[in-house]
Tab-separated table of C-alpha atoms in Angstrom:
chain	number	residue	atom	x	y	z
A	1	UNK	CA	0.000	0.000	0.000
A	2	UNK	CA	0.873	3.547	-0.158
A	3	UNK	CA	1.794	4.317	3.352
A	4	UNK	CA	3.151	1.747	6.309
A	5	UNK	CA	1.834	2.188	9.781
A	6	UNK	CA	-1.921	3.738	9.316
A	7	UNK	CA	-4.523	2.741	11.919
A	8	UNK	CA	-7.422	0.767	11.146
A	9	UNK	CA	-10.791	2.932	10.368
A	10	UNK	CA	-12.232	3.895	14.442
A	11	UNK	CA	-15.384	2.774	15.037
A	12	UNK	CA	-18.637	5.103	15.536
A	13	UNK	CA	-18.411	7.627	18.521
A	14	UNK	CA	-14.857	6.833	19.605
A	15	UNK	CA	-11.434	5.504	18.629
A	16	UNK	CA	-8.709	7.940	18.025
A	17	UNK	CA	-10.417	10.821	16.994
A	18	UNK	CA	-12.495	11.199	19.845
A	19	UNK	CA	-11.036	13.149	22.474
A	20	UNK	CA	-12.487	15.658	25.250
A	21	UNK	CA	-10.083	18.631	24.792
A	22	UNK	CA	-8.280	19.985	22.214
A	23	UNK	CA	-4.730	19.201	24.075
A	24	UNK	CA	-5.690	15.205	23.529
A	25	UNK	CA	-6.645	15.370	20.349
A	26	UNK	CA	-3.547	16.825	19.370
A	27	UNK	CA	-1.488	14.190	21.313
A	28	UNK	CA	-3.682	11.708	19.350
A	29	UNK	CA	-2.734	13.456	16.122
A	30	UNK	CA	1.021	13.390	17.377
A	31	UNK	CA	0.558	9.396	18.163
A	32	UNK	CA	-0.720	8.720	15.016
A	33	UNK	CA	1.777	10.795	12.975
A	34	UNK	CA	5.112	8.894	15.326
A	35	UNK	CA	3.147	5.610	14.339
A	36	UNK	CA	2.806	6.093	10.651
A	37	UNK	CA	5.659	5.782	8.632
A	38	UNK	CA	6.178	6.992	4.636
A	39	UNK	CA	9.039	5.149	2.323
A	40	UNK	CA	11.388	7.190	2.081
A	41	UNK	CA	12.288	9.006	-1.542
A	42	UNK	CA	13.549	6.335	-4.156
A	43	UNK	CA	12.137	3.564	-2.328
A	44	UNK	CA	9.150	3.009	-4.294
A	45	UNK	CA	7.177	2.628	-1.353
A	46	UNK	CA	6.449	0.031	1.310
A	47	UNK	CA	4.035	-2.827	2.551
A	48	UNK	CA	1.705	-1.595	5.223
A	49	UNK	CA	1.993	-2.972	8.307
A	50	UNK	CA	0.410	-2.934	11.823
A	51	UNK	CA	-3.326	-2.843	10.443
A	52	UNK	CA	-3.358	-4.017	7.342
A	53	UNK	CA	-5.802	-6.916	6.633
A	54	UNK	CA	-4.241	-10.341	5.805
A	55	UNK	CA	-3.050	-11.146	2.422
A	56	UNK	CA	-5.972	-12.240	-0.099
A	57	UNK	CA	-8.735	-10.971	2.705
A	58	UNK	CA	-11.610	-10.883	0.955
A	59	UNK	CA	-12.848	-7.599	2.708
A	60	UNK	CA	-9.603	-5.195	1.663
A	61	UNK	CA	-10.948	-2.092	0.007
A	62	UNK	CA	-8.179	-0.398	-2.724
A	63	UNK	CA	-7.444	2.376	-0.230
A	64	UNK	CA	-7.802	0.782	2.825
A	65	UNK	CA	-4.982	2.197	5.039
A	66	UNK	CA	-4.890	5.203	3.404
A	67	UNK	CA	-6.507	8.759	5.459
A	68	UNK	CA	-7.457	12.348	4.129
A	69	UNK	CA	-7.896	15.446	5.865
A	70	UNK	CA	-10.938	16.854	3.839
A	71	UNK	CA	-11.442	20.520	4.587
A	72	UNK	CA	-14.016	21.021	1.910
A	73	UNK	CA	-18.177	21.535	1.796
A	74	UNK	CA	-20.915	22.166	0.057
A	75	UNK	CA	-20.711	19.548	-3.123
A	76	UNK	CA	-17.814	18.863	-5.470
A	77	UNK	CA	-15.004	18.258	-2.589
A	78	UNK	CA	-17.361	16.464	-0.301
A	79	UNK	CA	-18.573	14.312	-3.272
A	80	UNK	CA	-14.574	13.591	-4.465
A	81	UNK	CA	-13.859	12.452	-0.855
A	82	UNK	CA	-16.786	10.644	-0.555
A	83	UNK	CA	-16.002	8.260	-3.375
A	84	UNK	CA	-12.813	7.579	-1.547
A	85	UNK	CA	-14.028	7.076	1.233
A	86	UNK	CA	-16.224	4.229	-0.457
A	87	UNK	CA	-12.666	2.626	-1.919
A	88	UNK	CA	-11.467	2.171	1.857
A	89	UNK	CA	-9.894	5.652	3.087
A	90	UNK	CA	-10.778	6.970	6.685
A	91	UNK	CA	-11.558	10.542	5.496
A	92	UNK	CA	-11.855	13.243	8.052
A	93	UNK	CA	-14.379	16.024	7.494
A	94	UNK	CA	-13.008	19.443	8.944
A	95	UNK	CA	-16.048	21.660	9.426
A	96	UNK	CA	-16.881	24.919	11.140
A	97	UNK	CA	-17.752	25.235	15.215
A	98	UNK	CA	-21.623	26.074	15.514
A	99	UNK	CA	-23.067	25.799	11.467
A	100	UNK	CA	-20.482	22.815	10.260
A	101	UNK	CA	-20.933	22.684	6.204
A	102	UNK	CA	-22.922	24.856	4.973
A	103	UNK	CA	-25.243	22.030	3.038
A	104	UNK	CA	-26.188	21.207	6.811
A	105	UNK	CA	-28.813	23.670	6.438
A	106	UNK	CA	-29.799	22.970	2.696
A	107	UNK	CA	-33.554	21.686	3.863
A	108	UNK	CA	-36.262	21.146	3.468
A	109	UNK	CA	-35.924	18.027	3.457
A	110	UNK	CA	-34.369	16.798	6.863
A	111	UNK	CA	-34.002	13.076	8.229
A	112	UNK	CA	-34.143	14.888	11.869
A	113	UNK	CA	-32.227	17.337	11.956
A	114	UNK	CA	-29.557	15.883	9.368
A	115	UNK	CA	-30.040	17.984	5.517
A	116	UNK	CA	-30.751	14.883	3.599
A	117	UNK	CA	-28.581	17.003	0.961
A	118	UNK	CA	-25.686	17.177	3.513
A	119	UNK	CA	-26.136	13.345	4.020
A	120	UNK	CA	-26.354	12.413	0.400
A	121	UNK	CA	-22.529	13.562	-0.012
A	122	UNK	CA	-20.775	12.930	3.004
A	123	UNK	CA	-21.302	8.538	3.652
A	124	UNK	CA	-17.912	7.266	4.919
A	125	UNK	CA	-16.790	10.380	7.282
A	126	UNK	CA	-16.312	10.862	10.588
A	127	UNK	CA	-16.474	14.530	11.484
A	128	UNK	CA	-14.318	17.237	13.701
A	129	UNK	CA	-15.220	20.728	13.831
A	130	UNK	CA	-12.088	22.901	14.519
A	131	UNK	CA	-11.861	26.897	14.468
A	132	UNK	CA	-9.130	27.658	11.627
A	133	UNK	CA	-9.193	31.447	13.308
A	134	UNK	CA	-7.683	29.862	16.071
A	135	UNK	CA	-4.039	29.145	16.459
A	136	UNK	CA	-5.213	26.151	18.176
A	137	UNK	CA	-7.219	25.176	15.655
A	138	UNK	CA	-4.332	25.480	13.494
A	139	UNK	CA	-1.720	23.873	15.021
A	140	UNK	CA	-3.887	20.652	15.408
A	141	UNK	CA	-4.733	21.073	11.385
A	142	UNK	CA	-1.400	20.641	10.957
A	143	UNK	CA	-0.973	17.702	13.414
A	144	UNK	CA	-3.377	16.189	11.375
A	145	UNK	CA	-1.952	16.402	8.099
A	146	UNK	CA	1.052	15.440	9.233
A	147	UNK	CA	-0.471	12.127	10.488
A	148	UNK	CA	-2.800	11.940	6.781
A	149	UNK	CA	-2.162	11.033	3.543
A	150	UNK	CA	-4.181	13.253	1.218
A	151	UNK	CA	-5.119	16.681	1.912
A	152	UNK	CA	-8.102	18.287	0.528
A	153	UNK	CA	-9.445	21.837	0.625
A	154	UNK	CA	-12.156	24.312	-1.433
A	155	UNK	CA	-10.914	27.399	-0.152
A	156	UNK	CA	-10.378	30.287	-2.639
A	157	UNK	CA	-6.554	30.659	-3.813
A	158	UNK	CA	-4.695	32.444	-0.841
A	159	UNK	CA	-6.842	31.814	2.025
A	160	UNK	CA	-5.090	28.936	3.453
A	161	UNK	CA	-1.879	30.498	3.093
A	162	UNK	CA	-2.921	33.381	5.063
A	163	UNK	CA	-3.574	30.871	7.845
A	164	UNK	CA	-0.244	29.194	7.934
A	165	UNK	CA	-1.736	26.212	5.927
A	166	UNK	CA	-1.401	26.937	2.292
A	167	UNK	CA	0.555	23.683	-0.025
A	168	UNK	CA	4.185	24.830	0.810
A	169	UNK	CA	3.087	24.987	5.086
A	170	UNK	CA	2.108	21.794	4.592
A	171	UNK	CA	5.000	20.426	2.545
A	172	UNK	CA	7.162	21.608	5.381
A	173	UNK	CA	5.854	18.938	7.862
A	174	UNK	CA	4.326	16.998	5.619
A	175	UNK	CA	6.562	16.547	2.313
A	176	UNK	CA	4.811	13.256	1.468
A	177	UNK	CA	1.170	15.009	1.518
A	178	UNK	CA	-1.021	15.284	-1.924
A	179	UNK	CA	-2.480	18.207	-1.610
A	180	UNK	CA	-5.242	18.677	-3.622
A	181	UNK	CA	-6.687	22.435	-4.090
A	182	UNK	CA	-10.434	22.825	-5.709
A	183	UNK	CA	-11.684	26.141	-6.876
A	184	UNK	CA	-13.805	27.928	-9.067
A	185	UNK	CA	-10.963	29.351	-11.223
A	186	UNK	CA	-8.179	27.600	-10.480
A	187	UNK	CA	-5.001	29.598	-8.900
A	188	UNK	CA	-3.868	32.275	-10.822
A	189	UNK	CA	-5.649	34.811	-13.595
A	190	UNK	CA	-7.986	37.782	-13.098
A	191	UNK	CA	-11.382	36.129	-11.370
A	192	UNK	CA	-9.632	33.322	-8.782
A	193	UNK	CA	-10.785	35.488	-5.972
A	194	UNK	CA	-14.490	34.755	-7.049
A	195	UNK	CA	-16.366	32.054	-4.999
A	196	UNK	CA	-17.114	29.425	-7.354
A	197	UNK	CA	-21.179	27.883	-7.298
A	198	UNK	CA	-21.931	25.236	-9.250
A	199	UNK	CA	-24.928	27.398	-11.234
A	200	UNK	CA	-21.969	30.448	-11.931
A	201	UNK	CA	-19.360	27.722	-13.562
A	202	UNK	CA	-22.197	26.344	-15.586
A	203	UNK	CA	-22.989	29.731	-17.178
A	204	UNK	CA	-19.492	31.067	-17.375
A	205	UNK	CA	-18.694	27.422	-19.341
A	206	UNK	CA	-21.133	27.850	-21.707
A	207	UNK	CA	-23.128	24.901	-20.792
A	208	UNK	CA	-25.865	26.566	-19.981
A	209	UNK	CA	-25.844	28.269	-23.464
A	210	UNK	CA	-26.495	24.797	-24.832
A	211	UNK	CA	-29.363	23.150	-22.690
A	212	UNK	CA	-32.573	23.867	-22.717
A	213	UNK	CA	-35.509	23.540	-25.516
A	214	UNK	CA	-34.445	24.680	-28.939
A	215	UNK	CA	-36.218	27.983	-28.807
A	216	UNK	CA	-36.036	28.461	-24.926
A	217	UNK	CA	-34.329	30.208	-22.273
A	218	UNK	CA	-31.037	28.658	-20.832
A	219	UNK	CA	-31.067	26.193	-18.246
A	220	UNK	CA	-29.494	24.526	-15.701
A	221	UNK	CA	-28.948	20.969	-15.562
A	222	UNK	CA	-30.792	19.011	-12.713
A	223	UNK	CA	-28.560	18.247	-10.786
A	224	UNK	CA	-25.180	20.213	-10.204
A	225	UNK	CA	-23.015	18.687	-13.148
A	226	UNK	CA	-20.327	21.331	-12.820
A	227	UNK	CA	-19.603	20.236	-9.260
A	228	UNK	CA	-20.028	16.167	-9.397
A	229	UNK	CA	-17.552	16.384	-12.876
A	230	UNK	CA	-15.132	18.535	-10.858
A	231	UNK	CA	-15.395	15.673	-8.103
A	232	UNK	CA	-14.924	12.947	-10.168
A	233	UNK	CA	-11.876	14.801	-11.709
A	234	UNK	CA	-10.608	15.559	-8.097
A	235	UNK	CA	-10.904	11.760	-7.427
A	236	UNK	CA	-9.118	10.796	-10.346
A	237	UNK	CA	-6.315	13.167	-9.724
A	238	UNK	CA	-6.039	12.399	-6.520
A	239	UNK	CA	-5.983	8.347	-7.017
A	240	UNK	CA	-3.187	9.600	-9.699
A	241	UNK	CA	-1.552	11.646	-6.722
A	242	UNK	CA	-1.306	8.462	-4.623
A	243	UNK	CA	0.020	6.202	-7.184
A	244	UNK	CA	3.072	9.210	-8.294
A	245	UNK	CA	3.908	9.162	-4.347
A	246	UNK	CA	3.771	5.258	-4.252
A	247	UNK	CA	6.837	5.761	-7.423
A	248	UNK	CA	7.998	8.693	-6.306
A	249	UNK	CA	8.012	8.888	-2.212
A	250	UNK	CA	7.334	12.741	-2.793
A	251	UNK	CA	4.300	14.647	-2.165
A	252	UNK	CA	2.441	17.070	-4.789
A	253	UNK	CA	-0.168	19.942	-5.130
A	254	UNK	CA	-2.890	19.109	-7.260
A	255	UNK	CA	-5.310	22.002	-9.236
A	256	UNK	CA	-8.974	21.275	-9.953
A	257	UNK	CA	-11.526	23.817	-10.660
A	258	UNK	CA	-15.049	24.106	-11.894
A	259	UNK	CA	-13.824	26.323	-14.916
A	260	UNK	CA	-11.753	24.429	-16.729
A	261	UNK	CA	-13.542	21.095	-15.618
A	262	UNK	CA	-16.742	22.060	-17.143
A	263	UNK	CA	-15.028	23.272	-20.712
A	264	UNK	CA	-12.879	20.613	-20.527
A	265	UNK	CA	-16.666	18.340	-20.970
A	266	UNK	CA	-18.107	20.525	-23.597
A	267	UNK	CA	-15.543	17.866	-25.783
A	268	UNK	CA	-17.558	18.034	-29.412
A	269	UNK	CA	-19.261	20.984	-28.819
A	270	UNK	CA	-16.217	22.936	-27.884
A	271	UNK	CA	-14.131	21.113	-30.900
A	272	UNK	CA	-16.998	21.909	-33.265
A	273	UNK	CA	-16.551	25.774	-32.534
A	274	UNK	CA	-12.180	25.829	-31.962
A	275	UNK	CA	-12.116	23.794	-35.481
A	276	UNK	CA	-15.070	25.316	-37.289
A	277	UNK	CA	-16.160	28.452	-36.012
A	278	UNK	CA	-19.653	26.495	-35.359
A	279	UNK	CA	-21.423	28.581	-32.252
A	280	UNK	CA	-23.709	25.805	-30.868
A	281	UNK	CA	-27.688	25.830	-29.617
A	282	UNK	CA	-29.586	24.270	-27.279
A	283	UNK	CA	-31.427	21.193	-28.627
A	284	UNK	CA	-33.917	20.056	-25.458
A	285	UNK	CA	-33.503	16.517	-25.759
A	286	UNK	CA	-31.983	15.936	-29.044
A	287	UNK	CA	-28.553	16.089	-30.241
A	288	UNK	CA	-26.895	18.393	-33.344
A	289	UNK	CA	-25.311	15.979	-35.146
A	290	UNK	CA	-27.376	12.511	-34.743
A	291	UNK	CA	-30.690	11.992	-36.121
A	292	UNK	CA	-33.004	10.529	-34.426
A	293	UNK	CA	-31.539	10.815	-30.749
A	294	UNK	CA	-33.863	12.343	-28.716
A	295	UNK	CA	-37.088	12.113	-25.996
A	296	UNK	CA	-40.633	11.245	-28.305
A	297	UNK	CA	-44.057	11.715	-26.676
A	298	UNK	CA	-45.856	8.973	-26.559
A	299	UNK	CA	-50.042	7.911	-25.603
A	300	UNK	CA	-48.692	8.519	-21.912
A	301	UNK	CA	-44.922	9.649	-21.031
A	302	UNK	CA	-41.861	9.523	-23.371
A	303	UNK	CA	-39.556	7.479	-24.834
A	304	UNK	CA	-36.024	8.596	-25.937
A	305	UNK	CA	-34.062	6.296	-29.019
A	306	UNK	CA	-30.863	7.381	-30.664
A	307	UNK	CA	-30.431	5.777	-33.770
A	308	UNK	CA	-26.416	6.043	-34.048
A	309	UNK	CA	-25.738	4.551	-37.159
A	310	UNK	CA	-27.652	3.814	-40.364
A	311	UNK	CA	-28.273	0.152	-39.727
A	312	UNK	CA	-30.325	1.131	-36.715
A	313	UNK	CA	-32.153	3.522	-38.333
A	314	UNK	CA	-33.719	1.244	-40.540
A	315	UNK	CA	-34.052	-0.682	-37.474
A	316	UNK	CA	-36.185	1.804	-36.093
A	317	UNK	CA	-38.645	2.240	-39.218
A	318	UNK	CA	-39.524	-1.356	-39.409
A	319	UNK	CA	-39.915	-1.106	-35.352
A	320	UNK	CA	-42.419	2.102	-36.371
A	321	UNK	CA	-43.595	0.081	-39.109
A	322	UNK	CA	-42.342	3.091	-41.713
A	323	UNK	CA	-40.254	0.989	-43.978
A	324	UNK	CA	-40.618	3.941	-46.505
A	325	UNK	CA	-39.429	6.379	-44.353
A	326	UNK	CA	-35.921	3.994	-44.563
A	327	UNK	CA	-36.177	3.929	-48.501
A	328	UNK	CA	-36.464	8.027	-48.365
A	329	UNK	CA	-33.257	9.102	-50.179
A	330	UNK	CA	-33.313	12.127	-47.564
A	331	UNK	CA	-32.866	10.019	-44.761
A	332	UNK	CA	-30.545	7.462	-46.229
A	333	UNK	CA	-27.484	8.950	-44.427
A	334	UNK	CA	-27.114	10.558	-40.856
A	335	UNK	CA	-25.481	13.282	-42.550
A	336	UNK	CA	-28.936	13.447	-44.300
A	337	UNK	CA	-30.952	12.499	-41.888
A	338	UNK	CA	-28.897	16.009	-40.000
A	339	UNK	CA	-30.416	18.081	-42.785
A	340	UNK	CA	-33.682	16.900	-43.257
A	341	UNK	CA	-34.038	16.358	-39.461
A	342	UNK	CA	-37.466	18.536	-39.022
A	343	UNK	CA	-39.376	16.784	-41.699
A	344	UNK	CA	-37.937	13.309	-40.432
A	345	UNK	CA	-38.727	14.257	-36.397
A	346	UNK	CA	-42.326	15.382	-37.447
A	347	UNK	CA	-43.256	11.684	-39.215
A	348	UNK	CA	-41.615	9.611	-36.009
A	349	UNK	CA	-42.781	11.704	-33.446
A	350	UNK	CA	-46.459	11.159	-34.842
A	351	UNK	CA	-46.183	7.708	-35.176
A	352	UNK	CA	-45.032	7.808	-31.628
A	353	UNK	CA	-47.888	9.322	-30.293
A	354	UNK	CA	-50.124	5.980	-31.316
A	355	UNK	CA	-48.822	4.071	-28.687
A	356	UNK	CA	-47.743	3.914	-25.085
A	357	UNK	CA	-44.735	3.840	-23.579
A	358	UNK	CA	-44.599	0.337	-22.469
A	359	UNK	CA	-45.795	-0.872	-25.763
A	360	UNK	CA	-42.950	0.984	-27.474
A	361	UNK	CA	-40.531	-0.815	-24.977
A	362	UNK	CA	-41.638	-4.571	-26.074
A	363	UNK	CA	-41.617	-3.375	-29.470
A	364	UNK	CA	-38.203	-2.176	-28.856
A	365	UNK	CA	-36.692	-4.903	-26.769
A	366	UNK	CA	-34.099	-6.762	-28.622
A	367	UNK	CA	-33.328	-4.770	-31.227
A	368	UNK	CA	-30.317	-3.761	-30.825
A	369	UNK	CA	-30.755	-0.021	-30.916
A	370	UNK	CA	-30.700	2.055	-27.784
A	371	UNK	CA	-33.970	3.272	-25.810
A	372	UNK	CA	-35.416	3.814	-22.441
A	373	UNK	CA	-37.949	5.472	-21.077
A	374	UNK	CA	-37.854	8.819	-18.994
A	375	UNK	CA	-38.257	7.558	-15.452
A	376	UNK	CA	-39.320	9.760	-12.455
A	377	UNK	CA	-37.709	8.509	-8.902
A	378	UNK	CA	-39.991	6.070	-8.050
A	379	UNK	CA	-39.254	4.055	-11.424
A	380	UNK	CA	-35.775	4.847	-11.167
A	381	UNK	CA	-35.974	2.815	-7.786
A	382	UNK	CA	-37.961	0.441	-8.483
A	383	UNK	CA	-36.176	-0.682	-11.849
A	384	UNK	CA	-34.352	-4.066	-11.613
A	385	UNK	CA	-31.647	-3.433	-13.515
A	386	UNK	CA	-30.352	-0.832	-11.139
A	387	UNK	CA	-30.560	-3.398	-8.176
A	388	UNK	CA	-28.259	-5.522	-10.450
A	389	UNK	CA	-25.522	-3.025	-11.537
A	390	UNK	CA	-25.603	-1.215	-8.232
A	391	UNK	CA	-24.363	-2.448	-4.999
A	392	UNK	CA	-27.588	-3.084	-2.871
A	393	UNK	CA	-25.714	-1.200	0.264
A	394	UNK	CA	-25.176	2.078	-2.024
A	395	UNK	CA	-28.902	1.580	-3.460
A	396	UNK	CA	-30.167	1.300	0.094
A	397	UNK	CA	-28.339	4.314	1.189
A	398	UNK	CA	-31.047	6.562	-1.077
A	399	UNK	CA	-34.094	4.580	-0.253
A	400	UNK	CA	-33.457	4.778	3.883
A	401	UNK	CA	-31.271	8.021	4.071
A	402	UNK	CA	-30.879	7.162	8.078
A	403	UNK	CA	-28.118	4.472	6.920
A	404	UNK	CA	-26.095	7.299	5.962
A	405	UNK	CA	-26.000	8.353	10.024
A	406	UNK	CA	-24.069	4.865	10.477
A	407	UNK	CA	-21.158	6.025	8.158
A	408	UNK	CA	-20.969	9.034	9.987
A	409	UNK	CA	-19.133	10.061	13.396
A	410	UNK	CA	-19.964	13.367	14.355
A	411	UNK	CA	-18.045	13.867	17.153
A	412	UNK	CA	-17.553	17.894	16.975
A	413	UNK	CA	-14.261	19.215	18.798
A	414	UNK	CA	-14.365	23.096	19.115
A	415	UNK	CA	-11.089	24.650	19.199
């Protein structure tokens, strides 16, 4: 593994970072950090020892062993550490004295008096609040970076540094740490001092110039996009961080931002414009350069199909029993089918509208060519597919949101 000597995950409401004063929980940190031990540069790392499962045990997680201090909130940190969290790490959430993050207080709707949004990010952490303001508060920050592997923070560029606990403080006591920074604009240009919101990354990006109905007003994506990408990039990075320490025995800082994240996913749309000059549109469901890929209406609900190459186009006609529709020398191509795509829409979307949804599906089932229908929660949850390609633990933790609590320790220390 990447580090020898890390402690074993604590258990709920005690284990070593549970203390009553701020004096023990540094000597805890200090403990920990004498206990650990990092291979040393041109090593190329080291077996764990002390509480490392047996060889071939069949419950060792990738990053079991490994810890991260997480000082981030609200969504795209939280939901990067998260995901580690679920590959084995013990990740401790840093949070404010009093409020903790602010999603604590994104409700309605509450499982007590627990933000279910707050919950829905934050499985696998146990929880410390500590005063940053504080020179106490910083001091044990540092204890427990020293004692952690991976080091993660949202704060906008400069702030840390101002408290003593910027990359290069770090480094100093901590020279194996990956450090990974996540902002809205990444470190250096004109805006970095701008907070960074999920909903102000997504218009800045341009993504939501493209979504929304044809001839509508922008719109923002249902769920925050922006942020989960830039988590999933954190996580990545940071799983990249670990690995170039395991070959390396040095530490790093790692940039991630919602700016760059979010272009960086435009891929086609952005490549249409940098090598053509094409400024896109929004297209509701459907897409610019595939025809037919989109939602149709049917008796009762919708359907969406994406026809992605010619053979499943005609696939599709003799599905909508339109076998002259296939013959059409205007639709013969997806190039044509792209130029011709309003007359084409208007004589499937009609023969759409004969039948309902679930009779589409049987018809469709089979065939080879991609469908579904548009689901609301319930049919999300109640699909059997998703209780086969999801692990039932991670399914369960959205249809009882109080199994969350049991992931979490929440034993706040105000310093």
């Amino acid at each position: 593994m990447l580090r020898a000597g890390l402690g074993r995950r604590s258990r709920c409401c005690g284990g070593l970072w549970r203390s009553p004063c701020p004096e023990a929980a540094g000597g805890c940190a200090r403990a920990l950090s004498a206990a650990s031990a990092f291979p040393s540069p041109g090593s190329g790392g080291g077996a764990r020892s002390g509480g490392a499962p047996p060889a071939g045990a069949s419950n060792v997680k990738p990053l079991d062993g490994v810890k991260i201090l997480d000082l981030t909130r609200v969504l795209a940190g939280p939901f990067a550490t998260m995901n580690l969290g679920d590959l084995g790490a013990e990740v401790i959430k840093v949070e404010r004295p009093g409020a903790g993050d602010d999603t604590r207080a994104w409700g309605p709707p509450f499982v007590g008096t627990e933000s279910v949004y707050f919950l829905s990010v934050n499985r696998n952490k146990k929880s410390i609040a500590i005063n940053m303001k504080d020179s106490k508060g910083v001091k044990l920050i540092k204890e427990l970076a020293a004692a952690s592997d991976v080091f993660v923070e949202n704060f906008v560029p400069g702030k840390l540094a101002e408290m003593g606990l910027g990359y290069e403080d770090i480094k100093k006591i901590a020279p194996h740490i990956v450090y990974c920074s996540i902002t809205g604009y990444g470190q250096t240009g004109p805006v970095v001092q701008r907070g960074g919101y999920d909903s102000i990354a997504a218009a800045v990006s341009g993504l939501m110039h493209i979504t929304g109905h044809e001839d509508g007003e922008p719109v923002r994506p249902g769920v925050a996009m922006t942020d989960l990408a830039t988590g999933l990039y954190t996580y990545g990075a940071v799983m990249a961080g670990l690995l170039q320490r395991y070959k390396t025995g040095k530490g790093l800082h790692i940039d991630c931002n919602l700016l760059s994240t979010q272009v960086a996913c435009l891929t086609h749309v952005a490549a249409n414009y940098l090598n053509c000059k094409i400024e896109p549109k929004r297209w509701g469901t459907a897409h610019g350069s595939i025809v037919p890929y989109q939602a149709f209406k049917t008796k009762d609900g919708y359907i969406v199909v994406g026809a992605g190459n010619d053979h499943q186009f005609v696939t599709v006609c003799k599905i909508l029993n339109l076998p002259e529709v296939s013959k059409d020398s205007r639709y013969k191509t997806n190039t044509l089918r792209v130029q011709n795509r309003k007359e084409l829409i208007d004589i499937l979307s009609t023969r759409f509208s004969e039948k309902a949804t679930i009779e589409w599906l049987q018809l469709f089932e089979g065939s080879g060519v991609p469908y579904g229908p548009i689901n609301n929660m319930q049919q999300v949850f109640s699909d059997p597919q998703l209780n086969t390609c999801m692990p039932a633990e991670y399914v369960q933790t959205f249809l009882n949101i109080r199994i969350v609590l049991a992931f979490l320790t929440c034993n706040k220390l105000a310093v």
